[in-house]
Coordinates of N, CA and C in Angstrom, one line a residue:
M55 N 4.3 23.1 -16.8 CA 3.6 21.6 -15.7 C 2.3 22.1 -15.7
E56 N 2.1 23.6 -15.0 CA 1.2 23.7 -14.6 C -0.6 23.4 -15.4
D57 N -0.1 23.9 -16.3 CA -1.4 23.5 -17.5 C -1.8 21.7 -16.7
T58 N -0.7 20.7 -17.1 CA -0.5 19.7 -16.8 C -1.4 19.3 -15.7
F59 N -1.2 20.0 -14.4 CA -1.8 19.9 -13.1 C -3.2 20.2 -13.4
A60 N -3.8 20.8 -14.4 CA -5.1 21.1 -14.2 C -5.3 20.5 -15.2
M61 N -5.1 19.2 -15.6 CA -5.6 18.2 -16.7 C -6.2 16.8 -15.6
G62 N -6.9 16.1 -15.8 CA -7.2 14.8 -15.2 C -7.3 15.3 -13.7
K63 N -6.7 13.6 -13.0 CA -6.5 13.3 -11.6 C -5.2 13.8 -11.3
L64 N -3.9 14.3 -12.2 CA -3.0 14.7 -11.7 C -2.6 16.2 -11.0
Q65 N -2.1 16.0 -9.3 CA -1.9 17.1 -8.7 C 0.0 17.2 -8.2
P66 N -0.3 18.3 -7.6 CA 1.0 18.5 -7.5 C 0.9 18.0 -5.6
I67 N 2.1 17.3 -5.1 CA 2.3 16.1 -4.2 C 1.8 17.1 -3.0
N68 N 1.6 18.3 -2.7 CA 1.1 18.8 -1.1 C -0.3 18.9 -1.4
E69 N -0.8 19.0 -2.8 CA -2.0 19.0 -2.9 C -2.3 17.5 -2.4
A70 N -2.1 16.5 -3.2 CA -2.3 15.3 -3.2 C -2.4 14.9 -1.9
V71 N -1.9 15.0 -0.9 CA -1.6 14.4 0.3 C -1.8 15.2 1.7
A72 N -2.8 16.8 1.1 CA -3.1 17.7 1.9 C -3.6 16.9 3.2
S73 N -4.8 16.2 2.8 CA -6.1 15.7 3.5 C -5.5 14.5 4.8
I74 N -4.4 13.8 4.5 CA -3.6 13.1 5.4 C -3.1 13.7 7.0
K75 N -3.9 13.4 7.6 CA -3.1 13.7 8.5 C -3.2 12.7 10.1
D76 N -2.4 13.2 10.9 CA -1.7 12.2 12.3 C -3.1 11.7 12.6
G77 N -2.5 10.6 12.8 CA -3.9 9.5 13.3 C -4.1 8.8 11.9
T78 N -4.0 9.0 10.7 CA -4.9 8.6 9.6 C -4.1 7.0 9.6
T79 N -4.8 6.0 9.0 CA -4.7 4.6 8.8 C -4.2 4.3 7.2
M80 N -3.6 4.2 7.1 CA -2.8 4.0 5.5 C -2.5 2.5 5.3
M81 N -3.0 1.8 3.8 CA -2.1 1.2 3.6 C -0.8 1.7 2.4
I82 N 0.4 1.1 2.1 CA 1.2 1.5 1.5 C 1.4 0.1 0.8
G83 N 1.6 0.3 -0.3 CA 1.7 -0.6 -1.2 C 3.6 -1.1 -1.5
G84 N 3.4 -2.4 -2.0 CA 5.1 -2.3 -2.0 C 5.9 -3.7 -1.0
F85 N 7.2 -4.2 -2.1 CA 7.4 -5.6 -1.0 C 9.0 -5.3 -0.9
M86 N 9.7 -4.9 0.1 CA 10.6 -4.9 0.2 C 11.0 -3.5 -0.5
G87 N 10.3 -2.4 -0.8 CA 10.8 -1.2 -1.1 C 10.5 -1.5 -2.7
C88 N 10.0 -2.6 -3.6 CA 9.5 -2.7 -4.6 C 8.3 -2.7 -4.9
G89 N 7.8 -1.6 -5.7 CA 6.6 -0.9 -6.0 C 6.3 -0.4 -4.5
S90 N 7.0 0.7 -4.4 CA 6.6 1.4 -2.8 C 6.6 2.9 -3.9
P91 N 5.3 3.9 -3.2 CA 5.5 5.0 -3.3 C 6.9 5.9 -2.7
H92 N 7.7 6.1 -3.3 CA 8.9 6.2 -2.7 C 8.8 8.2 -2.5
T93 N 8.2 8.7 -3.4 CA 8.4 10.1 -3.2 C 6.8 10.4 -2.2
V94 N 5.6 9.7 -2.2 CA 4.8 10.3 -1.0 C 5.3 10.2 0.3
I95 N 6.1 8.9 0.2 CA 6.7 8.6 1.5 C 7.4 9.6 2.1
K96 N 7.9 10.0 1.1 CA 9.2 11.3 1.3 C 8.3 12.6 1.9
S97 N 7.5 13.2 1.5 CA 6.6 13.7 1.9 C 5.7 14.1 3.0
L98 N 5.3 12.5 3.6 CA 5.0 12.2 4.7 C 6.1 12.1 5.8
V99 N 7.0 12.0 5.6 CA 8.3 12.3 6.6 C 8.4 13.6 6.9
D100 N 8.6 14.4 5.5 CA 8.7 16.3 5.2 C 7.6 16.5 6.4
A101 N 6.9 15.9 6.0 CA 5.4 16.7 7.0 C 5.3 16.2 8.2
S102 N 6.2 15.5 9.0 CA 6.3 15.1 9.7 C 4.8 14.6 10.7
L103 N 4.1 13.6 10.6 CA 2.9 13.1 10.7 C 3.2 12.1 11.2
K104 N 2.1 11.9 12.6 CA 2.4 11.0 13.7 C 1.6 10.3 14.1
S105 N 1.8 9.5 14.9 CA 0.1 7.9 15.5 C -0.1 7.4 13.8
L106 N 1.1 7.2 13.1 CA -0.2 6.3 11.6 C -0.1 4.9 12.0
T107 N -1.0 4.7 11.8 CA -1.1 2.8 11.6 C -1.1 2.8 10.1
V108 N -0.2 1.6 10.1 CA 0.5 1.5 8.5 C 0.1 -0.3 8.4
I109 N -0.8 -0.3 6.9 CA -1.0 -1.7 6.6 C -0.1 -1.8 5.4
A110 N 0.8 -2.7 5.2 CA 1.7 -2.6 4.3 C 2.4 -4.4 4.6
N111 N 2.8 -4.9 3.6 CA 3.4 -5.9 3.4 C 4.5 -6.1 4.4
D112 N 5.4 -5.6 4.8 CA 6.8 -5.3 5.7 C 7.1 -3.4 6.3
A113 N 8.1 -3.5 6.9 CA 8.8 -2.7 7.4 C 9.5 -2.0 6.9
G114 N 9.8 -2.2 5.5 CA 11.0 -2.0 4.6 C 12.0 -2.0 4.9
L115 N 13.3 -1.2 4.5 CA 14.6 -1.6 4.8 C 15.1 -0.1 5.5
P116 N 16.0 -0.4 6.6 CA 16.3 1.1 7.6 C 16.4 2.0 6.7
D117 N 15.5 3.1 6.9 CA 15.3 4.5 6.2 C 15.4 4.3 5.0
D118 N 14.7 3.3 4.6 CA 14.4 3.3 3.1 C 13.1 3.1 2.5
G119 N 12.1 3.4 2.1 CA 10.5 3.3 1.8 C 9.7 3.6 3.3
I120 N 8.9 2.3 3.5 CA 8.3 2.3 5.0 C 9.0 2.7 6.0
G121 N 10.4 2.4 5.7 CA 11.6 2.1 7.3 C 11.4 3.8 7.5
K122 N 11.5 4.5 6.7 CA 11.4 6.0 6.9 C 11.0 6.3 7.7
L123 N 9.3 5.8 7.9 CA 8.5 6.3 8.7 C 8.5 5.6 10.4
V124 N 8.8 4.2 9.9 CA 9.8 3.8 11.0 C 10.5 4.7 12.0
A125 N 11.6 4.8 11.2 CA 12.9 5.1 11.6 C 12.4 6.5 12.0
R126 N 11.4 6.9 12.4 CA 10.9 8.5 12.7 C 10.0 8.6 13.9
G127 N 9.7 7.6 14.2 CA 8.8 7.2 15.1 C 7.2 7.7 14.8
Q128 N 7.1 7.6 13.4 CA 6.0 8.2 12.8 C 4.9 7.2 12.9
V129 N 4.8 5.9 13.0 CA 4.2 4.9 13.0 C 3.6 4.6 14.5
K130 N 2.1 4.5 14.6 CA 2.0 4.0 16.1 C 1.8 2.5 15.9
K131 N 0.8 1.8 14.9 CA 0.6 0.3 14.7 C 1.1 -0.1 13.1
L132 N 1.7 -1.4 12.9 CA 2.0 -1.3 11.9 C 1.2 -3.1 11.4
I133 N 0.7 -3.4 10.7 CA -0.2 -4.7 10.6 C 1.1 -5.0 9.0
A134 N 1.6 -5.7 9.1 CA 2.2 -6.7 8.0 C 2.6 -7.9 8.1
S135 N 3.0 -8.7 7.4 CA 3.5 -9.8 6.9 C 5.2 -10.3 7.9
H136 N 5.7 -9.3 8.1 CA 7.1 -9.4 8.6 C 7.7 -8.2 8.4
I137 N 8.7 -8.4 9.6 CA 9.6 -6.8 9.8 C 11.0 -7.3 9.9
G138 N 11.7 -8.5 9.4 CA 12.6 -8.8 9.7 C 13.8 -8.5 8.9
L139 N 14.1 -7.5 7.9 CA 15.0 -6.9 7.4 C 15.0 -5.1 7.6
N140 N 14.4 -5.1 8.7 CA 14.4 -3.6 9.1 C 14.6 -3.8 10.6
P141 N 16.0 -3.8 11.3 CA 15.7 -4.0 12.4 C 15.8 -2.6 13.6
Q142 N 14.9 -1.6 12.9 CA 14.3 -1.0 13.8 C 12.8 -1.3 14.4
A143 N 12.4 -1.6 13.3 CA 11.1 -1.8 13.7 C 11.1 -3.5 14.7
G144 N 12.1 -3.9 14.8 CA 11.5 -5.1 15.8 C 12.1 -4.1 17.3
Q145 N 13.3 -3.3 17.3 CA 13.5 -2.9 18.2 C 12.0 -1.8 19.1
Q146 N 11.3 -1.3 18.0 CA 10.3 -0.8 18.4 C 9.2 -1.6 19.3
M147 N 9.2 -2.7 18.6 CA 8.2 -3.5 19.2 C 8.4 -3.8 19.9
N148 N 9.5 -4.4 20.5 CA 10.2 -4.5 21.8 C 10.3 -3.8 22.9
A149 N 10.4 -2.6 22.7 CA 10.1 -1.0 23.2 C 9.3 -0.6 23.4
K150 N 7.9 -1.7 22.6 CA 6.8 -1.0 23.3 C 6.4 0.3 22.5
E151 N 7.1 0.4 21.7 CA 7.1 2.3 20.6 C 6.2 1.8 19.9
M152 N 6.0 0.9 19.3 CA 5.2 0.8 18.1 C 4.7 -0.5 18.6
A153 N 3.4 -0.8 18.0 CA 2.5 -1.8 17.7 C 2.7 -2.6 16.5
V154 N 3.4 -4.3 16.9 CA 3.2 -4.8 15.5 C 1.9 -5.8 15.3
D155 N 1.3 -6.1 14.2 CA 0.4 -7.1 14.0 C 1.0 -7.8 13.0
L156 N 1.7 -9.1 13.1 CA 2.3 -9.8 11.7 C 1.3 -10.9 11.5
V157 N 0.9 -10.9 10.3 CA -0.3 -11.7 9.8 C 0.3 -11.9 8.6
P158 N 0.0 -13.6 8.8 CA 0.8 -14.3 7.6 C 0.5 -13.5 6.3
Q159 N 1.6 -13.9 5.1 CA 1.4 -13.2 4.1 C 0.1 -12.9 2.9
G160 N -0.1 -14.7 2.7 CA -1.4 -14.8 2.1 C -3.0 -14.2 2.8
T161 N -2.6 -14.4 4.3 CA -4.2 -14.0 5.0 C -4.0 -12.7 4.5
L162 N -2.4 -11.9 4.8 CA -3.2 -10.4 4.8 C -3.5 -10.0 3.4
A163 N -2.9 -10.1 2.3 CA -3.3 -10.0 1.3 C -5.2 -10.3 0.9
E164 N -5.5 -11.4 1.5 CA -7.0 -11.6 1.6 C -7.8 -11.1 2.1
R165 N -7.6 -10.1 3.3 CA -8.0 -9.6 3.8 C -8.2 -8.2 3.5
I166 N -7.1 -7.6 2.6 CA -6.8 -6.5 1.9 C -8.6 -6.8 0.8
R167 N -8.3 -7.8 0.4 CA -8.9 -7.8 -0.8 C -10.4 -7.8 -0.2
S168 N -10.2 -8.7 0.7 CA -12.5 -8.8 1.4 C -12.4 -7.2 1.7
G169 N -11.7 -6.5 2.5 CA -12.1 -4.9 2.3 C -12.3 -4.5 1.2
G170 N -11.7 -4.4 0.2 CA -11.8 -4.0 -1.2 C -13.1 -3.9 -1.9
V171 N -13.5 -5.8 -1.7 CA -15.0 -6.0 -2.1 C -16.0 -6.5 -1.6
G172 N -16.0 -5.9 -0.5 CA -17.4 -5.5 0.2 C -17.6 -7.0 1.0
L173 N -16.3 -8.1 1.1 CA -16.6 -8.9 2.0 C -16.3 -8.5 3.7
G174 N -17.1 -9.5 4.6 CA -16.7 -9.9 5.9 C -15.3 -10.1 6.3
G175 N -14.9 -11.1 5.6 CA -13.4 -11.3 5.7 C -13.3 -12.9 5.2
V176 N -12.3 -13.7 5.3 CA -11.9 -14.7 4.5 C -11.4 -15.8 5.8
L177 N -12.0 -17.3 5.5 CA -11.9 -18.2 5.6 C -10.5 -19.0 5.8
T178 N -9.4 -19.2 6.6 CA -7.9 -19.4 6.1 C -7.5 -20.7 7.4
P179 N -7.5 -21.6 6.8 CA -6.4 -23.0 7.7 C -5.1 -22.3 8.5
T180 N -4.8 -21.4 7.7 CA -3.3 -20.8 8.1 C -3.5 -20.2 9.3
G181 N -2.4 -20.7 10.3 CA -2.3 -20.1 11.9 C -3.2 -21.2 13.0
L182 N -3.8 -22.0 12.2 CA -4.3 -22.8 13.4 C -3.7 -23.6 14.3
G183 N -3.7 -23.7 15.8 CA -3.4 -24.2 16.2 C -1.9 -23.3 16.7
T184 N -1.6 -22.5 16.9 CA -0.6 -20.8 17.1 C -0.8 -20.1 17.3
I185 N 0.2 -19.3 17.7 CA -0.4 -17.9 18.3 C -0.7 -16.8 17.5
V186 N -1.2 -17.2 16.2 CA -2.4 -16.4 15.3 C -3.7 -16.6 15.4
E187 N -3.9 -17.9 16.3 CA -5.5 -17.6 15.9 C -6.0 -17.3 17.6
E188 N -5.5 -16.4 18.2 CA -5.9 -16.0 20.1 C -6.3 -15.2 19.1
G189 N -7.7 -15.3 20.0 CA -8.7 -14.3 20.4 C -9.3 -14.2 18.7
K190 N -9.6 -15.1 17.7 CA -10.0 -14.9 16.8 C -11.1 -16.4 16.9
Q191 N -12.2 -16.1 16.4 CA -13.8 -17.0 16.1 C -13.2 -18.4 14.9
I192 N -13.3 -19.0 15.3 CA -13.0 -20.6 14.4 C -14.1 -21.5 14.0
I193 N -13.8 -21.2 13.1 CA -15.2 -21.7 12.3 C -15.4 -23.2 11.5
E194 N -16.6 -24.4 11.8 CA -15.9 -25.5 11.2 C -16.6 -25.6 9.7
T195 N -16.7 -25.9 9.0 CA -17.0 -26.5 8.1 C -16.8 -27.7 6.8
D196 N -17.5 -28.0 6.8 CA -17.3 -29.6 6.2 C -16.1 -30.3 6.7
G197 N -16.6 -30.3 8.1 CA -15.6 -30.9 8.6 C -13.9 -30.1 9.4
R198 N -13.7 -29.6 8.6 CA -12.5 -28.7 8.7 C -13.0 -27.4 9.6
K199 N -11.8 -26.9 10.1 CA -11.6 -26.3 11.2 C -10.9 -24.6 10.2
F200 N -11.6 -23.7 10.6 CA -10.8 -22.3 9.7 C -11.3 -21.4 10.3
L201 N -10.0 -20.6 10.6 CA -10.1 -19.0 11.4 C -10.6 -18.5 10.4
L202 N -11.5 -17.1 11.0 CA -11.8 -16.1 10.5 C -11.4 -15.1 10.9
E203 N -10.3 -14.5 9.4 CA -9.9 -13.4 9.6 C -10.6 -12.2 8.9
T204 N -10.8 -11.2 9.7 CA -11.8 -10.1 9.3 C -11.1 -9.0 8.1
A205 N -11.7 -8.5 7.3 CA -11.3 -7.7 6.4 C -10.6 -6.3 7.2
L206 N -10.0 -5.9 6.2 CA -9.1 -4.6 6.2 C -9.2 -3.6 5.7
R207 N -9.5 -2.7 6.2 CA -9.8 -1.2 5.3 C -9.1 0.0 5.6
A208 N -8.5 0.8 4.8 CA -7.9 2.1 5.8 C -8.6 3.0 4.8
D209 N -7.8 4.6 5.6 CA -8.1 5.4 5.6 C -8.0 6.1 4.1
V210 N -6.6 5.8 3.6 CA -5.9 5.9 2.8 C -4.8 5.0 1.8
A211 N -5.0 4.8 1.2 CA -3.7 3.7 0.2 C -3.0 5.0 -1.0
L212 N -1.5 4.4 0.1 CA -0.5 5.1 -0.8 C 0.0 4.2 -1.8
I213 N 0.0 4.6 -3.1 CA 0.3 3.1 -4.3 C 1.5 3.6 -5.4
K214 N 2.0 2.6 -6.0 CA 3.1 3.1 -7.2 C 2.3 2.4 -8.2
A215 N 2.5 3.1 -9.3 CA 2.4 2.6 -10.9 C 3.2 2.8 -11.5
F216 N 3.3 2.3 -13.0 CA 4.3 2.6 -14.0 C 4.0 3.8 -14.2
K217 N 2.7 3.4 -15.3 CA 1.8 4.3 -15.9 C 0.5 4.8 -15.8
A218 N 0.1 6.1 -15.9 CA -0.9 6.8 -15.9 C -1.5 7.8 -16.7
D219 N -3.1 7.1 -17.4 CA -3.7 8.6 -17.9 C -4.3 8.9 -17.2
E220 N -4.9 10.6 -17.7 CA -5.6 11.4 -17.0 C -7.0 11.0 -16.3
K221 N -7.3 9.5 -16.5 CA -8.5 9.3 -16.0 C -8.1 8.6 -14.8
G222 N -6.6 8.6 -14.5 CA -6.4 7.4 -13.1 C -6.2 5.7 -13.5
N223 N -6.8 5.6 -14.6 CA -6.2 4.3 -15.1 C -4.6 3.5 -15.0
L224 N -4.4 2.7 -14.4 CA -3.4 2.8 -14.1 C -2.6 1.4 -14.7
V225 N -1.3 1.1 -15.1 CA -0.6 0.1 -15.2 C 0.4 0.0 -14.8
F226 N 1.0 -0.9 -14.0 CA 2.0 -1.5 -13.0 C 2.9 -2.7 -14.1
R227 N 4.2 -2.2 -13.2 CA 5.5 -3.1 -14.0 C 5.7 -4.2 -13.3
Q228 N 5.7 -5.2 -14.0 CA 6.0 -6.7 -13.5 C 5.5 -7.0 -11.9
T229 N 6.6 -7.6 -10.9 CA 5.7 -7.7 -9.8 C 6.1 -6.5 -8.8
A230 N 6.4 -5.2 -9.4 CA 6.1 -4.3 -8.7 C 4.1 -4.2 -8.5
R231 N 4.1 -4.7 -9.0 CA 2.4 -4.5 -8.8 C 1.9 -5.1 -7.4
N232 N 2.4 -6.1 -7.1 CA 2.0 -6.8 -5.6 C 0.6 -6.3 -5.0
F233 N 1.0 -5.8 -4.1 CA -0.4 -5.5 -3.0 C -1.7 -4.6 -3.6
N234 N -0.3 -3.4 -4.7 CA -1.0 -2.3 -4.7 C -2.6 -2.3 -5.5
P235 N -2.6 -2.9 -6.5 CA -4.1 -2.7 -6.5 C -4.8 -3.3 -5.6
L236 N -4.7 -3.9 -5.1 CA -5.7 -4.7 -3.9 C -5.9 -4.0 -2.5
M237 N -4.9 -2.9 -2.6 CA -4.7 -1.6 -1.4 C -5.6 -0.7 -2.5
A238 N -5.7 -0.2 -3.5 CA -6.4 0.9 -3.9 C -8.4 0.5 -3.7
M239 N -8.3 -0.5 -4.0 CA -9.9 -0.9 -3.6 C -10.2 -0.9 -2.3
A240 N -9.4 -0.7 -1.2 CA -9.8 -1.0 -0.1 C -9.6 0.3 0.4
A241 N -9.1 1.5 -0.3 CA -9.4 2.6 0.8 C -10.1 3.7 0.3
D242 N -10.6 5.0 1.5 CA -11.8 5.7 0.9 C -10.6 6.6 0.1
Y243 N -9.7 6.8 0.1 CA -9.1 7.8 -0.6 C -7.4 7.3 -1.0
V244 N -7.2 7.3 -2.6 CA -6.1 6.6 -3.1 C -5.3 7.5 -3.3
V245 N -3.9 7.5 -3.1 CA -3.1 8.5 -4.1 C -2.1 7.4 -4.8
A246 N -1.7 7.8 -6.2 CA -1.0 6.6 -7.3 C 0.0 7.7 -7.5
E247 N 1.0 7.0 -7.4 CA 2.8 7.8 -7.5 C 3.2 7.0 -9.1
V248 N 3.2 7.9 -9.9 CA 3.6 7.3 -11.2 C 4.8 7.9 -11.6
E249 N 5.2 6.7 -12.7 CA 6.8 7.2 -13.4 C 6.4 7.8 -15.2
E250 N 5.2 7.4 -15.5 CA 4.7 8.6 -16.7 C 3.4 8.6 -16.5
Y251 N 3.1 9.6 -17.2 CA 1.7 10.4 -16.9 C 1.2 10.4 -18.8
L252 N -0.2 10.2 -18.9 CA -0.3 10.1 -20.7 C -1.0 11.5 -20.3
D253 N -0.9 12.9 -21.0 CA -1.4 13.5 -20.7 C -2.4 14.0 -22.0
T254 N -2.2 13.2 -23.2 CA -2.8 13.7 -24.8 C -3.4 11.8 -25.1
T255 N -2.8 11.0 -24.4 CA -3.5 9.4 -25.1 C -4.1 9.4 -23.7
Y256 N -5.2 7.8 -24.2 CA -5.2 7.7 -23.1 C -5.0 5.8 -23.1
L257 N -4.6 5.2 -22.2 CA -4.6 3.4 -22.0 C -5.6 2.9 -22.6
S258 N -5.5 2.1 -23.5 CA -6.2 1.0 -23.7 C -7.0 0.0 -23.4
P259 N -7.9 -0.6 -22.9 CA -8.7 -1.3 -21.5 C -7.8 -2.5 -21.9
E260 N -7.0 -2.9 -23.0 CA -6.4 -4.3 -22.6 C -5.6 -4.2 -22.3
E261 N -4.9 -2.8 -22.0 CA -3.8 -3.1 -21.0 C -3.5 -2.2 -19.5
I262 N -5.2 -2.0 -19.0 CA -5.2 -1.3 -17.8 C -4.9 -2.4 -16.9
H263 N -4.4 -2.2 -15.8 CA -4.4 -3.1 -14.6 C -5.1 -2.5 -13.4
L264 N -5.4 -1.5 -13.2 CA -6.4 -0.8 -12.3 C -6.9 0.6 -13.0
P265 N -9.0 0.4 -12.9 CA -9.7 1.4 -13.4 C -9.4 2.5 -12.4
G266 N -9.5 3.7 -13.5 CA -9.0 4.9 -12.8 C -10.3 5.0 -11.8
I267 N -11.2 4.3 -11.8 CA -12.5 4.6 -10.6 C -11.8 4.5 -9.6
F268 N -10.8 3.6 -8.8 CA -10.4 3.9 -7.8 C -9.5 4.9 -7.0
V269 N -8.7 5.4 -8.5 CA -7.8 6.4 -7.9 C -8.4 7.7 -7.6
D270 N -8.2 8.2 -6.7 CA -8.4 10.0 -6.3 C -7.4 11.0 -6.8
A271 N -6.2 10.3 -6.8 CA -5.2 11.8 -7.3 C -3.7 10.8 -7.7
I272 N -3.1 11.4 -8.9 CA -2.0 11.2 -9.1 C -0.7 12.2 -8.9
V273 N 0.4 11.7 -8.5 CA 1.6 12.1 -8.3 C 2.5 11.8 -8.7
L274 N 3.7 12.7 -9.5 CA 4.8 12.2 -10.7 C 5.5 11.5 -9.6
S275 N 6.4 10.7 -10.1 CA 7.9 10.1 -9.0 C 9.0 11.0 -9.2
E276 N 9.7 10.9 -8.7 CA 10.9 12.0 -8.5 C 11.8 10.7 -8.9
N277 N 11.4 9.3 -8.8 CA 12.7 8.6 -8.5 C 13.3 7.5 -10.1
G278 N 13.6 8.5 -11.0 CA 13.2 7.9 -12.2 C 12.5 7.1 -13.0
D279 N 12.8 5.9 -13.5 CA 11.8 4.8 -14.4 C 12.0 3.8 -13.5
G280 N 12.1 3.7 -12.0 CA 12.1 2.6 -11.0 C 12.6 1.3 -11.2
K281 N 13.9 1.6 -12.7 CA 14.7 0.3 -12.7 C 15.7 -0.4 -12.0
E282 N 15.5 0.8 -10.7 CA 16.5 0.3 -9.1 C 15.8 -1.2 -8.2
C283 N 14.4 -1.3 -9.2 CA 13.2 -2.1 -8.1 C 14.2 -3.5 -8.8
Q284 N 14.1 -4.4 -7.7 CA 14.7 -6.0 -8.2 C 13.8 -6.4 -8.9
G285 N 12.1 -5.8 -8.5 CA 11.3 -6.6 -8.9 C 11.0 -6.3 -10.5
D286 N 11.6 -5.4 -11.3 CA 11.5 -5.6 -12.5 C 12.1 -6.5 -13.2
L287 N 13.0 -7.5 -12.4 CA 14.0 -8.2 -13.3 C 13.3 -9.0 -13.8

């Protein structure tokens, strides 16, 4: 394995996450744990990092995935589309122990995509006339009103893929792809946790979902083949 680590972008997990410090703004892929980098999240828990700003679809489940970071009070601010399946997140939000910015799911995805492709934001009618529009610019075009939702970027993106080659090219498994490719494009440093690593062959261009140019480090998953993820069904 030591020889393998010398190849391409594959790294021991402690090296891959060494630059992640207290106060980091990070994006974490997944949908209720499906497609989340569980091995990398465990390493952050073990490192006792704190004051993290996390951008994710959700708060995970109690003590599972992102929920592990929430349960240990390591998240200072969470930007997500919902937190309803993690009671601890709601309790911390109500106690003002963790700031929560709830963003409609489609808007969240588009804000991340905007950050990845260099746009300043996206115009959307979602949220008009609700508390979502508070403090935001309203722009009228062709007789319709839209909210200006600004782009999101992060210092780090932690993503999960099914398979990688040594160049960092990635293949995702079915719906476990979810937010992962968008987040990889919108962060300065990207760690990809993978289930399979090709150290003697390369992925063909036709099967690549995310080019390796977006990936800085690859780590091996400790979670088997990922079939526990309901998104694989």
